[in-house]
């Protein structure tokens, strides 16, 4: 396993990455900074990849950080980052979120795969980077269902996704007892097009939706 040592958002936040795997990107950074934590909360990162978001959230007064990652080699990188850089109680679980059980969390975070599999794609031909982007192991419906299953009532679910799927996202969230509280669009300053949407959804809440000021990247 040949790893690079990079910094994430801040030069003081370092982590290891595997060049062959899905590496953190702008959306990972946007999501990490979008999350708001209260004191002593338990946080779950679904599809934690190399645990970059957990490394960032370790700066705050958390009770526990948990990352679930289905890919074995990727979870080893995440575990190395937890062991090396995280100060709070933290653990990496190498299994599908569909099989994961735990006490309920206060906050759940996910930077999930954005793209649906099509009929011509053969799963066995997908590499690690493809698996970070394609819904082979985790569909939007599965993600939201299991986030609801593992989250406390009035718990907060943070995710980043593509704006063209916003109708579907809202429908799936509502079907799983979530209401969107905060929505924020990230624009590419070069063409002024929306590239990503950041979502904070509250479980079993009838809150109004706030559309926050846009981000330009």
Coordinates of C-alpha atoms in Angstrom, one line a residue:
X1 CA 0.0 0.0 0.0
X2 CA 1.8 3.1 -1.3
X3 CA 0.3 6.2 0.5
X4 CA 0.8 9.9 0.1
X5 CA 0.7 12.3 3.1
X6 CA -1.6 15.3 2.3
X7 CA -3.3 18.0 4.3
X8 CA -7.1 18.5 4.3
X9 CA -8.5 22.0 4.4
X10 CA -5.9 23.2 6.9
X11 CA -2.2 22.6 6.9
X12 CA -2.4 21.3 10.4
X13 CA -4.9 18.5 9.4
X14 CA -2.9 15.8 7.7
X15 CA -4.0 12.4 6.4
X16 CA -2.8 9.5 4.3
X17 CA -4.3 8.8 0.9
X18 CA -3.9 5.9 -1.5
X19 CA -3.3 7.2 -5.1
X20 CA -5.3 4.3 -6.5
X21 CA -8.4 5.0 -4.4
X22 CA -11.0 7.8 -4.4
X23 CA -9.3 10.8 -2.8
X24 CA -10.9 13.7 -1.1
X25 CA -12.1 16.5 -3.4
X26 CA -13.9 19.9 -3.2
X27 CA -17.2 18.3 -2.2
X28 CA -15.5 16.5 0.7
X29 CA -14.1 19.8 1.9
X30 CA -17.4 21.6 1.5
X31 CA -19.3 18.9 3.4
X32 CA -16.8 18.9 6.3
X33 CA -17.1 22.6 6.7
X34 CA -20.9 22.5 6.4
X35 CA -21.4 20.2 9.4
X36 CA -22.3 21.9 12.7
X37 CA -21.7 19.9 15.9
X38 CA -22.8 20.4 19.5
X39 CA -20.7 19.3 22.5
X40 CA -20.3 15.6 23.1
X41 CA -22.2 14.3 20.1
X42 CA -21.7 10.8 18.5
X43 CA -21.1 11.2 14.7
X44 CA -21.3 8.5 12.0
X45 CA -19.7 9.0 8.5
X46 CA -21.4 6.6 6.0
X47 CA -18.9 5.7 3.3
X48 CA -16.1 7.3 5.2
X49 CA -13.5 6.5 2.5
X50 CA -10.1 7.5 4.0
X51 CA -11.8 9.2 7.0
X52 CA -11.0 12.8 5.9
X53 CA -14.2 14.1 7.3
X54 CA -13.6 12.4 10.6
X55 CA -10.1 13.9 10.8
X56 CA -11.7 17.4 10.3
X57 CA -14.5 16.8 12.8
X58 CA -12.0 15.6 15.4
X59 CA -11.2 19.3 16.0
X60 CA -14.5 19.7 17.8
X61 CA -15.7 18.5 21.3
X62 CA -17.2 15.2 20.1
X63 CA -18.0 12.1 22.1
X64 CA -17.2 9.5 19.4
X65 CA -16.5 9.4 15.7
X66 CA -17.4 6.3 13.7
X67 CA -16.7 5.7 10.0
X68 CA -18.4 2.8 8.1
X69 CA -16.6 1.8 4.8
X70 CA -17.5 -1.3 2.7
X71 CA -14.1 -1.5 0.8
X72 CA -11.5 -3.4 2.7
X73 CA -8.4 -1.7 1.4
X74 CA -9.9 1.7 1.7
X75 CA -10.9 1.0 5.3
X76 CA -7.3 0.2 6.2
X77 CA -6.3 3.6 5.0
X78 CA -9.1 5.1 7.1
X79 CA -8.0 3.1 10.2
X80 CA -4.4 4.3 9.7
X81 CA -5.6 7.9 9.7
X82 CA -7.7 7.3 12.8
X83 CA -4.8 5.7 14.6
X84 CA -2.3 8.4 13.6
X85 CA -4.3 11.7 13.6
X86 CA -7.5 11.5 15.6
X87 CA -7.5 12.3 19.3
X88 CA -11.1 11.5 20.3
X89 CA -12.6 8.1 20.6
X90 CA -13.0 6.8 17.0
X91 CA -13.3 3.6 15.1
X92 CA -13.6 2.4 11.5
X93 CA -16.1 -0.4 10.7
X94 CA -15.4 -2.4 7.5
X95 CA -18.8 -3.6 6.4
X96 CA -21.8 -2.5 4.3
X97 CA -24.0 0.1 6.1
X98 CA -26.9 -2.3 5.3
X99 CA -25.4 -4.7 7.9
X100 CA -24.2 -2.2 10.5
X101 CA -26.0 -1.9 13.8
X102 CA -25.2 0.5 16.7
X103 CA -26.8 2.8 19.3
X104 CA -28.4 5.8 17.7
X105 CA -26.3 8.7 16.6
X106 CA -26.7 12.5 17.0
X107 CA -25.3 13.3 13.6
X108 CA -24.8 11.4 10.4
X109 CA -22.6 12.6 7.5
X110 CA -22.2 11.2 4.0
X111 CA -20.4 12.2 0.8
X112 CA -22.1 9.3 -1.2
X113 CA -21.7 8.0 -4.7
X114 CA -23.5 10.4 -7.1
X115 CA -24.1 8.4 -10.2
X116 CA -26.5 5.6 -10.9
X117 CA -25.3 2.4 -12.5
X118 CA -26.5 1.9 -16.0
X119 CA -27.3 -1.4 -17.7
X120 CA -24.0 -1.4 -19.6
X121 CA -21.7 -1.1 -16.6
X122 CA -20.3 -4.4 -15.2
X123 CA -19.6 -4.1 -11.4
X124 CA -16.6 -6.4 -11.6
X125 CA -14.9 -3.9 -13.9
X126 CA -15.2 -0.9 -11.5
X127 CA -12.0 0.2 -9.8
X128 CA -11.7 1.8 -6.4
X129 CA -12.2 5.3 -7.9
X130 CA -15.3 4.2 -9.8
X131 CA -16.8 2.6 -6.6
X132 CA -16.5 6.0 -4.9
X133 CA -18.6 7.6 -7.5
X134 CA -21.1 4.9 -8.7
X135 CA -24.1 3.6 -6.8
X136 CA -23.0 0.0 -7.0
X137 CA -22.7 -0.6 -3.3
X138 CA -25.0 2.2 -2.0
X139 CA -28.0 3.8 -3.7
X140 CA -29.5 7.1 -2.6
X141 CA -32.6 5.2 -1.2
X142 CA -30.4 2.8 0.8
X143 CA -28.3 5.7 2.1
X144 CA -31.2 7.7 3.4
X145 CA -33.1 4.7 4.8
X146 CA -30.1 3.6 6.9
X147 CA -29.3 7.2 7.9
X148 CA -32.8 7.4 9.3
X149 CA -32.5 3.9 10.9
X150 CA -29.3 4.9 12.8
X151 CA -30.2 8.5 13.7
X152 CA -31.9 9.8 16.9
X153 CA -35.2 11.7 16.6
X154 CA -34.4 15.3 15.7
X155 CA -30.9 14.1 14.8
X156 CA -29.1 15.9 11.9
X157 CA -28.2 14.3 8.6
X158 CA -25.6 16.1 6.4
X159 CA -24.9 15.2 2.8
X160 CA -23.5 16.6 -0.4
X161 CA -24.9 15.6 -3.8
X162 CA -25.5 16.7 -7.4
X163 CA -28.2 19.4 -8.0
X164 CA -29.8 17.5 -10.9
X165 CA -31.0 14.9 -8.4
X166 CA -32.6 17.3 -5.9
X167 CA -36.2 16.3 -6.7
X168 CA -35.3 12.7 -6.0
X169 CA -33.3 13.6 -2.9
X170 CA -36.2 15.5 -1.4
X171 CA -38.7 12.8 -2.2
X172 CA -36.5 10.1 -0.6
X173 CA -35.7 12.2 2.5
X174 CA -39.4 12.9 3.0
X175 CA -40.3 9.2 2.6
X176 CA -37.8 8.4 5.4
X177 CA -39.1 11.0 7.9
X178 CA -36.6 13.8 7.1
X179 CA -37.2 17.5 6.4
X180 CA -34.5 19.7 4.9
X181 CA -33.6 22.5 7.3
X182 CA -30.6 24.0 5.4
X183 CA -29.8 23.9 1.7
X184 CA -26.7 25.5 0.2
X185 CA -25.6 25.5 -3.5
X186 CA -21.9 25.5 -4.5
X187 CA -21.2 27.3 -7.8
X188 CA -18.2 27.0 -10.1
X189 CA -17.0 30.6 -10.4
X190 CA -15.7 29.9 -13.9
X191 CA -19.1 29.3 -15.5
X192 CA -21.5 30.2 -12.7
X193 CA -23.1 26.8 -12.8
X194 CA -24.2 24.9 -9.7
X195 CA -21.9 21.9 -9.1
X196 CA -23.0 20.6 -5.7
X197 CA -25.8 21.0 -3.2
X198 CA -25.2 20.7 0.6
X199 CA -28.1 19.5 2.7
X200 CA -28.9 19.4 6.4
X201 CA -32.0 17.3 7.1
X202 CA -33.6 16.8 10.4
X203 CA -35.2 13.5 11.4
X204 CA -38.9 13.6 12.4
X205 CA -39.1 17.4 12.2
X206 CA -41.5 19.7 10.4
X207 CA -39.0 22.5 10.1
X208 CA -39.0 25.1 7.4
X209 CA -36.3 25.1 4.8
X210 CA -33.6 27.8 4.7
X211 CA -31.6 28.4 1.5
X212 CA -28.2 29.7 2.6
X213 CA -26.0 32.1 0.7
X214 CA -24.3 30.3 -2.2
X215 CA -20.6 29.3 -2.2
X216 CA -18.3 30.0 -5.1
X217 CA -15.5 27.5 -5.7

